[in-house]
mmCIF file of C-alpha atoms in Angstrom:
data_model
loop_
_atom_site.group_PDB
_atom_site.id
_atom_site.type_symbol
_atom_site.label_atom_id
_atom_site.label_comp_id
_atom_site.label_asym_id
_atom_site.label_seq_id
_atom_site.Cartn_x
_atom_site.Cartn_y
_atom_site.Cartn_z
ATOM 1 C CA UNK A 747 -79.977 73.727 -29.337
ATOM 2 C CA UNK A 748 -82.807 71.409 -30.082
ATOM 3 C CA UNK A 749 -82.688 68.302 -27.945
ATOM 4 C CA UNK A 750 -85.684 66.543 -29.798
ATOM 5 C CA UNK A 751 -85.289 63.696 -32.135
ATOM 6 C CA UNK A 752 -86.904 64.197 -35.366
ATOM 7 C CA UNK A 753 -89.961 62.003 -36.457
ATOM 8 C CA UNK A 754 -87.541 59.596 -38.496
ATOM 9 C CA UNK A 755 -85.111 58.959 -35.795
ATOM 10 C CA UNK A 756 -88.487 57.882 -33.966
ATOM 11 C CA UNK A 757 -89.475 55.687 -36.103
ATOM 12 C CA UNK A 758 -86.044 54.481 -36.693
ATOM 13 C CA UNK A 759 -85.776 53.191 -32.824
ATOM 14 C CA UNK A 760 -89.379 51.835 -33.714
ATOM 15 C CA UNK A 761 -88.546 50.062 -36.093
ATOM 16 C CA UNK A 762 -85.244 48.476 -34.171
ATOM 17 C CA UNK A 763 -87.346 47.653 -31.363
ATOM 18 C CA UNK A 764 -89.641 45.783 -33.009
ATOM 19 C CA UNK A 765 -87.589 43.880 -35.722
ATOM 20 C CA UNK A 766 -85.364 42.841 -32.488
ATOM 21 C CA UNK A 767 -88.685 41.472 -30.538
ATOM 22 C CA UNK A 768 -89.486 39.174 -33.412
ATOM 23 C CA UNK A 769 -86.323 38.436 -35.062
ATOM 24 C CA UNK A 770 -84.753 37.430 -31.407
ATOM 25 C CA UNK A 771 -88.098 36.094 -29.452
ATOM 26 C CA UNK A 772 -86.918 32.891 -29.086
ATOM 27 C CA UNK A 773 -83.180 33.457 -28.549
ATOM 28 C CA UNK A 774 -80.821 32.837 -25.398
ATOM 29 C CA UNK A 775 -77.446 34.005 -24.672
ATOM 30 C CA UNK A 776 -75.365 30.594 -26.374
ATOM 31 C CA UNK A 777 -71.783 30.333 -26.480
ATOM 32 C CA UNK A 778 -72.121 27.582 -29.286
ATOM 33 C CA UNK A 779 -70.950 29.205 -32.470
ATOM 34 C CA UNK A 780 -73.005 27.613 -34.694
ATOM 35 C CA UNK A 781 -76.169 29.023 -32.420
ATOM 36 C CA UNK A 782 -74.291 32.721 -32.336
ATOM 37 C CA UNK A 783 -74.043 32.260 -36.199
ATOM 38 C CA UNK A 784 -77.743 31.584 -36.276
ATOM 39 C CA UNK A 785 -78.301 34.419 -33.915
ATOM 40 C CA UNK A 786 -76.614 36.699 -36.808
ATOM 41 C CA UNK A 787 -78.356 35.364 -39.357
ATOM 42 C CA UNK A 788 -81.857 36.216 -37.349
ATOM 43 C CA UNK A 789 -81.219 40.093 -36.595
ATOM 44 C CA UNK A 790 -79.067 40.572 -39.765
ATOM 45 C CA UNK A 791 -82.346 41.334 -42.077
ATOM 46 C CA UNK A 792 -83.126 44.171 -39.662
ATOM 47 C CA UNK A 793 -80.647 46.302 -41.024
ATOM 48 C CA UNK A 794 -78.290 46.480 -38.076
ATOM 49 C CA UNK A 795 -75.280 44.852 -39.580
ATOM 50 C CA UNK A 796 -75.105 47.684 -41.922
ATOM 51 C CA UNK A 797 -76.598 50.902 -39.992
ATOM 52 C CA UNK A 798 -73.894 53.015 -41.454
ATOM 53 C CA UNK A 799 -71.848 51.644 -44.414
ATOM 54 C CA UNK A 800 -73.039 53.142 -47.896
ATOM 55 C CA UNK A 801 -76.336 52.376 -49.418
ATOM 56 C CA UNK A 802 -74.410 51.011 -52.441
ATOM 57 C CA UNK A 803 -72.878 47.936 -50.312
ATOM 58 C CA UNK A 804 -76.686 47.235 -49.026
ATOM 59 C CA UNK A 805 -76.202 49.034 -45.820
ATOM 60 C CA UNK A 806 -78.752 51.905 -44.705
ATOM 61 C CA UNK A 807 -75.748 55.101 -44.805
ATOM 62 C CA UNK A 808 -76.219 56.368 -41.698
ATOM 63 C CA UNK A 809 -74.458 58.894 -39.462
ATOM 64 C CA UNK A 810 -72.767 58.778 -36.033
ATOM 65 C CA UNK A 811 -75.806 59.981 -33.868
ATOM 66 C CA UNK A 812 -78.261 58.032 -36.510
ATOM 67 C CA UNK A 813 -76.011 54.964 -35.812
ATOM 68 C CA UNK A 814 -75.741 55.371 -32.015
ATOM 69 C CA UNK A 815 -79.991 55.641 -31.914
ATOM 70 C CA UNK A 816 -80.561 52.735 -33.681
ATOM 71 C CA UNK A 817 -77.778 50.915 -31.284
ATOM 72 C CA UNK A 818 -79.211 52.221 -28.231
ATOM 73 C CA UNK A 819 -82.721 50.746 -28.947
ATOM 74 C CA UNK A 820 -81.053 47.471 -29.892
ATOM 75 C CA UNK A 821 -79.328 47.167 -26.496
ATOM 76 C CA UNK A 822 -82.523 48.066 -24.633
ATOM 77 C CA UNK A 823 -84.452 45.297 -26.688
ATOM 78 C CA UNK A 824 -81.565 42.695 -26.664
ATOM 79 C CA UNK A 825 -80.488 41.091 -22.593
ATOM 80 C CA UNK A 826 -77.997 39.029 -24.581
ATOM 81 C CA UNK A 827 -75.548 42.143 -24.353
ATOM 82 C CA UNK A 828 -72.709 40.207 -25.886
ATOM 83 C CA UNK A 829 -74.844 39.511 -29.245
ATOM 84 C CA UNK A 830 -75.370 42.883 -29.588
ATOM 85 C CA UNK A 831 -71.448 43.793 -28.411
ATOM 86 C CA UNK A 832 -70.297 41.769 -31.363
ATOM 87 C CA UNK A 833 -72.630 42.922 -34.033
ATOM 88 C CA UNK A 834 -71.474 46.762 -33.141
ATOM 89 C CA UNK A 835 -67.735 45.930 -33.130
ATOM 90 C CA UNK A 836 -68.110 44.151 -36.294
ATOM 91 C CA UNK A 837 -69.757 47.428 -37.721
ATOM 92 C CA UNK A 838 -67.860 50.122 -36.332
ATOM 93 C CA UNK A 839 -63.775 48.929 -35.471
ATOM 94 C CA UNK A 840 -64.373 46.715 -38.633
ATOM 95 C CA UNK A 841 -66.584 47.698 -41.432
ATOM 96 C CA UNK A 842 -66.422 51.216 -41.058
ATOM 97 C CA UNK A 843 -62.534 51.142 -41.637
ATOM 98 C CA UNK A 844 -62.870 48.723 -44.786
ATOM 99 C CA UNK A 845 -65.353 50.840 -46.178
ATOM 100 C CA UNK A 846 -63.308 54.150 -45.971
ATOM 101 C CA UNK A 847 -60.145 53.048 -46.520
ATOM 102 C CA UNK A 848 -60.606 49.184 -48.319
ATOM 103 C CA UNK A 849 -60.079 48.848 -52.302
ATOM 104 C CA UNK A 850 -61.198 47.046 -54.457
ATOM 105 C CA UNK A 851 -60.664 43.801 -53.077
ATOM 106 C CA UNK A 852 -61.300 44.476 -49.435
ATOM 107 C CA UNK A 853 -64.954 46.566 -50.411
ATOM 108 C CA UNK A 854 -66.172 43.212 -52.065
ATOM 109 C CA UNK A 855 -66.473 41.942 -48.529
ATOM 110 C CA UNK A 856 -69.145 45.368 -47.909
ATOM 111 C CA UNK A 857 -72.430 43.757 -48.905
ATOM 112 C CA UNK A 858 -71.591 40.427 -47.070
ATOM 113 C CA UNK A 859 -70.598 42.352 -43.774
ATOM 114 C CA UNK A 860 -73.588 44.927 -44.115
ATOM 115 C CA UNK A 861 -75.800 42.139 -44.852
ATOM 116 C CA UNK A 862 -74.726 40.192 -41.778
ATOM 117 C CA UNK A 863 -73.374 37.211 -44.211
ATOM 118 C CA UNK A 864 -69.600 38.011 -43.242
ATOM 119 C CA UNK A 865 -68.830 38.327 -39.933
ATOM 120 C CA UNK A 866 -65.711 40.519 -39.000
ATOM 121 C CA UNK A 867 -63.674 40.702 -35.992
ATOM 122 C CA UNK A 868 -61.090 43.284 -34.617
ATOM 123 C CA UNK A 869 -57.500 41.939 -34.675
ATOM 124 C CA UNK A 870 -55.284 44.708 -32.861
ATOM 125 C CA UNK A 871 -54.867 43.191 -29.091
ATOM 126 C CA UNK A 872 -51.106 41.440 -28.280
ATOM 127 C CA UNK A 873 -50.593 40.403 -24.792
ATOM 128 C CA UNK A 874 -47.647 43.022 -24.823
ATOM 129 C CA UNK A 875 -49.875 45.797 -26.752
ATOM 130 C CA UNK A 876 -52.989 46.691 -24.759
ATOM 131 C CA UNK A 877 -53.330 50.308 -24.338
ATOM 132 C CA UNK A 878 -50.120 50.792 -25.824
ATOM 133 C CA UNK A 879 -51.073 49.838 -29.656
ATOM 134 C CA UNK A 880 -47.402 50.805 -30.526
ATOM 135 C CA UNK A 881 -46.103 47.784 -29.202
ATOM 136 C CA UNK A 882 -47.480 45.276 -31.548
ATOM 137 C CA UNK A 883 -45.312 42.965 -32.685
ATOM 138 C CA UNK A 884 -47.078 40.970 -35.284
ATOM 139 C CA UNK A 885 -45.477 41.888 -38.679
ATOM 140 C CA UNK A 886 -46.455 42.512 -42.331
ATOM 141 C CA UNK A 887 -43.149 41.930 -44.755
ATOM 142 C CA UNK A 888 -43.248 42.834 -47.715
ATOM 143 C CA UNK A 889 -43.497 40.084 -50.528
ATOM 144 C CA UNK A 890 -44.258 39.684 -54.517
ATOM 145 C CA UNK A 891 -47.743 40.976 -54.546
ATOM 146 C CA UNK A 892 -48.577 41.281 -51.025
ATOM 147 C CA UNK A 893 -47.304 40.973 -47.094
ATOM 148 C CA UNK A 894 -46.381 38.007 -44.980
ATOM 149 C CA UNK A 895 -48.515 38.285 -41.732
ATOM 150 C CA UNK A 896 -46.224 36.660 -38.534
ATOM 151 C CA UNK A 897 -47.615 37.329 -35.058
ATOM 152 C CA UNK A 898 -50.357 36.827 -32.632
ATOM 153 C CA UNK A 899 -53.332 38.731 -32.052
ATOM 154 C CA UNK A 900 -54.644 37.361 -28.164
ATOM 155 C CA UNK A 901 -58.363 39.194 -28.243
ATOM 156 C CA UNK A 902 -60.406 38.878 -31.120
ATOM 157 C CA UNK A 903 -64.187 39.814 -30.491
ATOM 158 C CA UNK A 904 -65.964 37.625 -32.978
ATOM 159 C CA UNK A 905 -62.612 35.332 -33.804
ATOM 160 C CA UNK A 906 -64.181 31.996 -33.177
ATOM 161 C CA UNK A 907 -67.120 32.665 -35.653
ATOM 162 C CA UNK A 908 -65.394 35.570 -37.928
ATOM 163 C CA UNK A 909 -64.865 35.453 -41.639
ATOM 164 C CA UNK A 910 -62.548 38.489 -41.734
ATOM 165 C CA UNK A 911 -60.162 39.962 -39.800
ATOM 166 C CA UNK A 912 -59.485 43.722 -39.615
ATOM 167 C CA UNK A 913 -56.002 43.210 -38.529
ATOM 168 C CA UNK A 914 -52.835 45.676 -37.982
ATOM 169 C CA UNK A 915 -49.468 44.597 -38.344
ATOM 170 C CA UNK A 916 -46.281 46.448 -38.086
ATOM 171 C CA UNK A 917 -44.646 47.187 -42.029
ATOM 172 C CA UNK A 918 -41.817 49.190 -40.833
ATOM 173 C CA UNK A 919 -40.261 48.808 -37.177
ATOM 174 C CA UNK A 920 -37.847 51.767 -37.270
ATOM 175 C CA UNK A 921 -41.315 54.198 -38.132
ATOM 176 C CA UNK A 922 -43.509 54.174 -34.654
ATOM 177 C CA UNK A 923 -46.700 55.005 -35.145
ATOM 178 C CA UNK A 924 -46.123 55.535 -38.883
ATOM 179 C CA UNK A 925 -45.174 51.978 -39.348
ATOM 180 C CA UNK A 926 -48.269 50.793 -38.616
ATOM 181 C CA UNK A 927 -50.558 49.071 -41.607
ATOM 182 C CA UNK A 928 -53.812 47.563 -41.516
ATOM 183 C CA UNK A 929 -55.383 44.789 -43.837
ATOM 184 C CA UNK A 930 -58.731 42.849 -44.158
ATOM 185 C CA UNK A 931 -57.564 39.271 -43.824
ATOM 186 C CA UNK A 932 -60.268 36.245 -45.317
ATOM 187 C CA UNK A 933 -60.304 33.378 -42.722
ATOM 188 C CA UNK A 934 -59.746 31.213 -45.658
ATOM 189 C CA UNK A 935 -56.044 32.123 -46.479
ATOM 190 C CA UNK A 936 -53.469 29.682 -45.350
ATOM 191 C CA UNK A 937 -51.142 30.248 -42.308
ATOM 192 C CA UNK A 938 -53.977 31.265 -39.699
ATOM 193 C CA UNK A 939 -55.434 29.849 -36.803
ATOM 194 C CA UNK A 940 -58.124 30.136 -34.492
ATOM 195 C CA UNK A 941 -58.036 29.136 -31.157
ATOM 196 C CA UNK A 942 -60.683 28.246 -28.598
ATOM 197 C CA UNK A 943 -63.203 30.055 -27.167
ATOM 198 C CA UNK A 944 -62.195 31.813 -24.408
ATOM 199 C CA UNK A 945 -63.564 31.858 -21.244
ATOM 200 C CA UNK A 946 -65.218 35.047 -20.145
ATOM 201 C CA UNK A 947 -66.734 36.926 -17.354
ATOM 202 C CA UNK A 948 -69.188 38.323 -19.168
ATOM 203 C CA UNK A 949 -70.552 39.155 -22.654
ATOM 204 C CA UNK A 950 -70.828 35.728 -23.406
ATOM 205 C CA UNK A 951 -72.542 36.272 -26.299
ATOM 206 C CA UNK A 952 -69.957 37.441 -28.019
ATOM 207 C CA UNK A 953 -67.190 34.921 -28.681
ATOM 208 C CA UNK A 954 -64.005 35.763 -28.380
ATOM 209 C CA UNK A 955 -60.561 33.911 -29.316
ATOM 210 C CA UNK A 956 -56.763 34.129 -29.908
ATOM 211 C CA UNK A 957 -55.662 34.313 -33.495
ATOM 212 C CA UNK A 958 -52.379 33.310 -35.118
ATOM 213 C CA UNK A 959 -50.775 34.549 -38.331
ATOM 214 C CA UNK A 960 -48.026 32.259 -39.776
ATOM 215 C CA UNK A 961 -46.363 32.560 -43.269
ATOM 216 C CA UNK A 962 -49.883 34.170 -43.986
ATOM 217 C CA UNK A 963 -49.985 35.626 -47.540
ATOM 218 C CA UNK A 964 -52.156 38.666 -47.860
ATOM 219 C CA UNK A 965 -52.049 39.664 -51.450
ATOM 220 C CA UNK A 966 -52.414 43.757 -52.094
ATOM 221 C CA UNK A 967 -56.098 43.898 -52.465
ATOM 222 C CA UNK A 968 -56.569 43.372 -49.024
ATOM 223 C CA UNK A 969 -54.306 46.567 -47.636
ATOM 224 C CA UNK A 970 -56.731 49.277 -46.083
ATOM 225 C CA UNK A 971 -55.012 52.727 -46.958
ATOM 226 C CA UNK A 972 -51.655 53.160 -47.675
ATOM 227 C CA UNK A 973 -48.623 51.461 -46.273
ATOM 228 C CA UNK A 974 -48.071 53.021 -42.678
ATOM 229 C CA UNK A 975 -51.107 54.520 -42.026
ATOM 230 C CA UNK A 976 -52.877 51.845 -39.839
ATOM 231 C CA UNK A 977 -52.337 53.910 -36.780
ATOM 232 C CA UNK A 978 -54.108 56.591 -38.456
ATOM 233 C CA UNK A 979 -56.942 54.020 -40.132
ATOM 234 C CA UNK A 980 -57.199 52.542 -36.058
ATOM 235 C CA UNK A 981 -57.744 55.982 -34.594
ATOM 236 C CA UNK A 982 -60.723 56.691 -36.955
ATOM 237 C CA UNK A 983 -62.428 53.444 -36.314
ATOM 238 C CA UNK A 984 -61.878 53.411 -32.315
ATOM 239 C CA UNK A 985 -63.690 57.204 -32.770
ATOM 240 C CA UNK A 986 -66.200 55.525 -34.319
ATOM 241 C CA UNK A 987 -66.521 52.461 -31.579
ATOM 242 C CA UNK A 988 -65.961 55.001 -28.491
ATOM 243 C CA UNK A 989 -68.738 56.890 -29.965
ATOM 244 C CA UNK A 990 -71.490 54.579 -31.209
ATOM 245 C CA UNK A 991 -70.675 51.025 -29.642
ATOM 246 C CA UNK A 992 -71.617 52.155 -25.867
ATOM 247 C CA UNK A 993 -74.930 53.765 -27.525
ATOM 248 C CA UNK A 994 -75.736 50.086 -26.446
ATOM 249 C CA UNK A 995 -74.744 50.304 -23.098
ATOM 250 C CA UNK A 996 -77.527 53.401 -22.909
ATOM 251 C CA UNK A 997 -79.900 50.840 -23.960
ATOM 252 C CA UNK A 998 -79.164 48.536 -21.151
ATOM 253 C CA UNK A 999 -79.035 50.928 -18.812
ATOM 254 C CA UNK A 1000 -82.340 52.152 -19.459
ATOM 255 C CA UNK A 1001 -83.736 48.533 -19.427
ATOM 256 C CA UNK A 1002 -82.260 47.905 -16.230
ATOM 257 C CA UNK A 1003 -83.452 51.266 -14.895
ATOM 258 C CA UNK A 1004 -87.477 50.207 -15.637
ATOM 259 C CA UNK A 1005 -86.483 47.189 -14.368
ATOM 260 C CA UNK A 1006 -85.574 48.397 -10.817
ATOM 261 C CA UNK A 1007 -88.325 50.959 -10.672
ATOM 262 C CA UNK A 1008 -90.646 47.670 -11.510
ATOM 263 C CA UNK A 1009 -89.035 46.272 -8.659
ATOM 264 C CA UNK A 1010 -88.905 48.348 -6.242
ATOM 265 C CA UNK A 1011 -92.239 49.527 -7.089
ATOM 266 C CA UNK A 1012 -93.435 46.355 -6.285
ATOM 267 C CA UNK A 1013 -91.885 44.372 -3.637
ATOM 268 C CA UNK A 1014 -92.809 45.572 0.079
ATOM 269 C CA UNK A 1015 -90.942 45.001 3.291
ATOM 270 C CA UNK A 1016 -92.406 46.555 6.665
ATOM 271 C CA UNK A 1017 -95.625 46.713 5.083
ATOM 272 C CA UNK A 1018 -94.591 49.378 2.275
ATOM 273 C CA UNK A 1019 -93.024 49.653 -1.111
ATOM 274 C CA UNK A 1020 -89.395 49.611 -0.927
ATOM 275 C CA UNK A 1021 -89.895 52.466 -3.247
ATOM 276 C CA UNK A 1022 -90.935 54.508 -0.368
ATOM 277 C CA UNK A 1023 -87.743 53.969 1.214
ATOM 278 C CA UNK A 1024 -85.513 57.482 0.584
ATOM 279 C CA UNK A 1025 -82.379 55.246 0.906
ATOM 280 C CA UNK A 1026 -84.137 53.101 -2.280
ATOM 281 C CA UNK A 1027 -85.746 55.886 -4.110
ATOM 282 C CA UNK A 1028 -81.835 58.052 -4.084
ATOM 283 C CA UNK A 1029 -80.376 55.215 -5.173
ATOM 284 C CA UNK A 1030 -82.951 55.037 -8.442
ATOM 285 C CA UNK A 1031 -82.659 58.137 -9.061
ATOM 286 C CA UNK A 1032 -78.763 57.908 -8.972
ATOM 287 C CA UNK A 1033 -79.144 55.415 -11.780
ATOM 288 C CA UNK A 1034 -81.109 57.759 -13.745
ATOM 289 C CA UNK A 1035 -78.717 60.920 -13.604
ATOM 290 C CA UNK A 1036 -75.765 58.644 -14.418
ATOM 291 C CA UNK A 1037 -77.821 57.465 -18.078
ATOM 292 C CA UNK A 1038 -79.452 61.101 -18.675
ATOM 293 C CA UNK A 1039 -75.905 62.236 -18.139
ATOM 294 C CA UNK A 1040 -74.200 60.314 -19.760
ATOM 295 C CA UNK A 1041 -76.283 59.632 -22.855
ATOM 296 C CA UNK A 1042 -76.402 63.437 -23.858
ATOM 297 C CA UNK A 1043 -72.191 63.499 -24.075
ATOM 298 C CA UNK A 1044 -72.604 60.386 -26.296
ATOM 299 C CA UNK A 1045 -75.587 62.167 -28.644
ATOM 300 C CA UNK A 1046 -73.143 65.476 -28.558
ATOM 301 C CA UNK A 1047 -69.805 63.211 -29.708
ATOM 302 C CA UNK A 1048 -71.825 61.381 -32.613
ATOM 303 C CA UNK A 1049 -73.042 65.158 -33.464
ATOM 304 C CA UNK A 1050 -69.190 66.119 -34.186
ATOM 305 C CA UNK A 1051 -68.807 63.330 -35.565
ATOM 306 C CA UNK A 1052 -71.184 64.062 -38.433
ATOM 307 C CA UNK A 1053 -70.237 67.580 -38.359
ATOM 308 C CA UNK A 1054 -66.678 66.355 -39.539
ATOM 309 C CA UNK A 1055 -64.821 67.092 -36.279
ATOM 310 C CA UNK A 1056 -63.446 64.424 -34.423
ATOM 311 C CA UNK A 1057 -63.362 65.986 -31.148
ATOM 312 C CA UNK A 1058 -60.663 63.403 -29.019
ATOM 313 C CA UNK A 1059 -62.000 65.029 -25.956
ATOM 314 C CA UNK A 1060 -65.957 64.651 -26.390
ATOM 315 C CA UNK A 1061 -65.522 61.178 -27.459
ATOM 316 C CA UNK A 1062 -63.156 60.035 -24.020
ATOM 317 C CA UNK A 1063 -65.613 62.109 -22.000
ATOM 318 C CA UNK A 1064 -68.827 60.041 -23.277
ATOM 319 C CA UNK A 1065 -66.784 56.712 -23.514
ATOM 320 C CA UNK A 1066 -66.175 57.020 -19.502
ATOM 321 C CA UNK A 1067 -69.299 58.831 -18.673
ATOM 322 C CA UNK A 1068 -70.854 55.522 -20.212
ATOM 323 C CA UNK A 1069 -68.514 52.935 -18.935
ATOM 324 C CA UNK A 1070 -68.551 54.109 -15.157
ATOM 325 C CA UNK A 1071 -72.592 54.764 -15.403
ATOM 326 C CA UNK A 1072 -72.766 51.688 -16.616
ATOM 327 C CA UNK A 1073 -70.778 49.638 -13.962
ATOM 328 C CA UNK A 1074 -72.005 52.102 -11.476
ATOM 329 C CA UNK A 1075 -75.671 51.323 -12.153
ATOM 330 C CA UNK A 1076 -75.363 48.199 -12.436
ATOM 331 C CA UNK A 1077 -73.853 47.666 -9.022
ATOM 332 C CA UNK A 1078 -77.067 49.931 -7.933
ATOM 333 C CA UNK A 1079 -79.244 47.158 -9.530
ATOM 334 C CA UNK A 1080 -77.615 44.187 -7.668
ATOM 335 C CA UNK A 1081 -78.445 46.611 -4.499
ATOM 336 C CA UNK A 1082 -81.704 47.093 -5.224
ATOM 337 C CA UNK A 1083 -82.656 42.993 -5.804
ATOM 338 C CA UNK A 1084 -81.018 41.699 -3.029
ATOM 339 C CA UNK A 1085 -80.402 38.503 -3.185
ATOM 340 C CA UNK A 1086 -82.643 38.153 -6.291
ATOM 341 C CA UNK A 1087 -79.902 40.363 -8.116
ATOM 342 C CA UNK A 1088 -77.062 38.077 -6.720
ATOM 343 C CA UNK A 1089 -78.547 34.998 -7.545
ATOM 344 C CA UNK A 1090 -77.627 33.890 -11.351
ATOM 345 C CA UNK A 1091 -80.644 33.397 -13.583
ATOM 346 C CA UNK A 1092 -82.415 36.379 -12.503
ATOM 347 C CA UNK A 1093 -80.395 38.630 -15.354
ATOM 348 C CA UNK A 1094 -79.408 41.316 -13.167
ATOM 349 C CA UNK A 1095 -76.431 39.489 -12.187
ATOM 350 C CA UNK A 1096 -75.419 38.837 -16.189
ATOM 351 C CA UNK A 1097 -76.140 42.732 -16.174
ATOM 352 C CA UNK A 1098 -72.874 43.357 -14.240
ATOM 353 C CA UNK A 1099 -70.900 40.950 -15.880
ATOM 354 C CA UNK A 1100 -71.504 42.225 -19.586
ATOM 355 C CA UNK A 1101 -70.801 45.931 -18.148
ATOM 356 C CA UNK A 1102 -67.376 45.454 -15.784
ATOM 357 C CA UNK A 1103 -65.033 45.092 -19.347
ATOM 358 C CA UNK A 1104 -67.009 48.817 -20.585
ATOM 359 C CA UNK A 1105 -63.883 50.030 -18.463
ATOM 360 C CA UNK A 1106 -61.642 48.647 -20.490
ATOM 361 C CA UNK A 1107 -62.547 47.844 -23.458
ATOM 362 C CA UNK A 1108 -61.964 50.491 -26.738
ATOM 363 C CA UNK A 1109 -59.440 52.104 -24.495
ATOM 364 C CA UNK A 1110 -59.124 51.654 -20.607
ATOM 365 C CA UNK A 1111 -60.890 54.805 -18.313
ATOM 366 C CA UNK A 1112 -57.751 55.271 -17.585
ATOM 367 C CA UNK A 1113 -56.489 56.480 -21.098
ATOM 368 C CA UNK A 1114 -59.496 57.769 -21.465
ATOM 369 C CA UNK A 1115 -58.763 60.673 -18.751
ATOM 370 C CA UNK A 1116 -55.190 61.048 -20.152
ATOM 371 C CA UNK A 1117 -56.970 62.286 -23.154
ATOM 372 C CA UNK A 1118 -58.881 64.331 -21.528
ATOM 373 C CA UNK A 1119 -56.583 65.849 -18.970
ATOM 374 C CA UNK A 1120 -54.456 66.484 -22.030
ATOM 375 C CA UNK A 1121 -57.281 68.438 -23.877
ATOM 376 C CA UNK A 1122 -57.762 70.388 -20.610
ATOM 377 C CA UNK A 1123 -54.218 71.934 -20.280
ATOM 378 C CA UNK A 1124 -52.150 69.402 -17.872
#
């Protein structure tokens, strides 16, 4: 085993690091979409839009681990964790599926969403179909030409500023998971809706809204795979988003973790370092066993990944190992700051907020040890 990145990947993180220092040195976190539109624009020319959709759509053909690198240096560069939350989801739950599974029609949208031009956003969530994606209830009937989309979709990342939406819709009730398609749907096309904003604990950089399909024709070109095999389609992409997408949350975490040694290294109480504190120093290096951990069962899922085996287990194992680190550590980091952590404004607070929904998110902890108790024999 060779746990050494090569002298590209190196460079590759370089490279993020610094495009995301000059591209984003004047932004702030915004919840104006016109400003998060902007904020797209900025970073999209770095190549992060498009980390792994093919070279021939403009996008730099990447693998898993490749992917997960360059996402892991842009959450270390980026605070505004929600920016870089939305940019991810739009590559991985949505551009990765249209680009494996899209025709002709649906791959014409490739170059814009690789070049950060059009903006896609994840349409699966119902407020009766969390966890449990087989209880959506927005339907796709068939019609001359296409489907009629009917049905509600009440969490779409990137909704309120989306151009596209990767959206699955139930073609045949009486065939479970089976009955299950998925389409690329342009904004444009009459019989959707939008709503607001909504408000958010966190990740604020990311917008999120409820979306509404009424009478909405979706003509053929825009069906990813075949009829019924959106379930399938889903999986692939969540494998994808479980694997790469929290890549990001590494990066954080290892800002946050220079940021507390800064810290601690330099604020004194009873005329020491707090560093010099064992009940301070543990703590730190707590925070740093969590990330160490649980970055190398994220770098060994994105290695299956590109080795062609989708290994269910290795990917709920580094999606919690991520997600509690991340909450974990982040607690640890209010801890360590005091009342400078609690206070808003200081950024450690914001750090909390953008990591509580990690838990959730691309498939609760919960499921996640389901799927892994399963694996294991229970």
């Amino acid at each position: 085993m060779d746990f050494e990145l090569s002298p590209t990947q190196i460079e590759r993180r370089a490279a993020v690091t610094a495009a995301v220092a000059k591209r984003l040195a004047a932004h702030e976190t915004t919840t104006d979409p016109e400003l998060v539109r902007l904020a797209w624009k900025n970073i999209a020319g770095s190549g992060l839009t498009g980390l792994c959709l093919p070279e021939e759509y403009g996008g730099s053909g990447l693998g898993a681990l490749d992917t997960a690198l360059a996402l892991e240096a842009f959450g270390a560069a980026c605070p505004d964790t929600g920016l870089v939350f939305g940019i991810a989801a739009h590559l991985l739950s949505c551009a990765v599926p249209v680009g494996e599974f899209g025709a002709a029609g649906a791959r014409d949208m490739l170059a814009g969403m690789a070049a950060g031009d059009v903006i896609a956003g994840n349409a699966m969530t119902e407020d009766e179909a969390g966890s449990d994606v087989g209880r959506i209830r927005t339907t796709a009937t068939r019609t001359e030409g296409g489907y009629v989309l009917d049905g509600e979709k009440s969490f779409v990342s990137n909704a309120p500023v989306a151009d596209v939406f990767v959206t699955y819709a139930v073609t045949d009730p009486a065939a479970g998971f089976l009955g299950i398609s998925a389409f690329a749907v342009p904004r444009d096309l009459d019989g959707i809706t939008v709503g607001e904003p909504l408000p958010k604990m966190g990740l604020d950089g990311c917008l999120a809204a409820r979306v509404r399909f009424e009478g909405c024709v979706v003509p053929d070109r825009y069906l990813l795979g075949a009829e019924g095999s959106g379930g399938a389609i889903f999986q692939h992409s969540m494998a994808w988003e479980r694997g790469c997408l929290f890549a990001a949350y590494l990066g954080l975490m290892e800002r946050q973790l220079a940021e507390c040694v800064r810290h601690t290294t330099e604020r004194r109480q009873f005329g020491r370092k707090i560093a010099g504190f064992q009940a301070v120093s543990h703590r730190v290096a707590r925070m740093r066993l969590r990330l160490e951990s649980a970055r190398l069962l994220l770098y060994r899922a994105c290695w299956l990944l590109d080795a062609g085996r989708t290994d269910v287990t290795a990917i709920a194992m580094a999606k919690t190992a991520v997600s509690e680190a991340a909450v974990a550590n982040s607690l640890d980091a209010v801890q360590l700051f005091g009342s400078a952590g609690y206070v808003a404004g200081a950024g450690i607070d914001q750090q909390l907020r953008d990591c509580l929904p990690t838990t959730i998110f691309s498939g609760t902890t919960e499921i996640q040890l389901e799927l892994i108790a399963r694996e294991t024999g229970l």
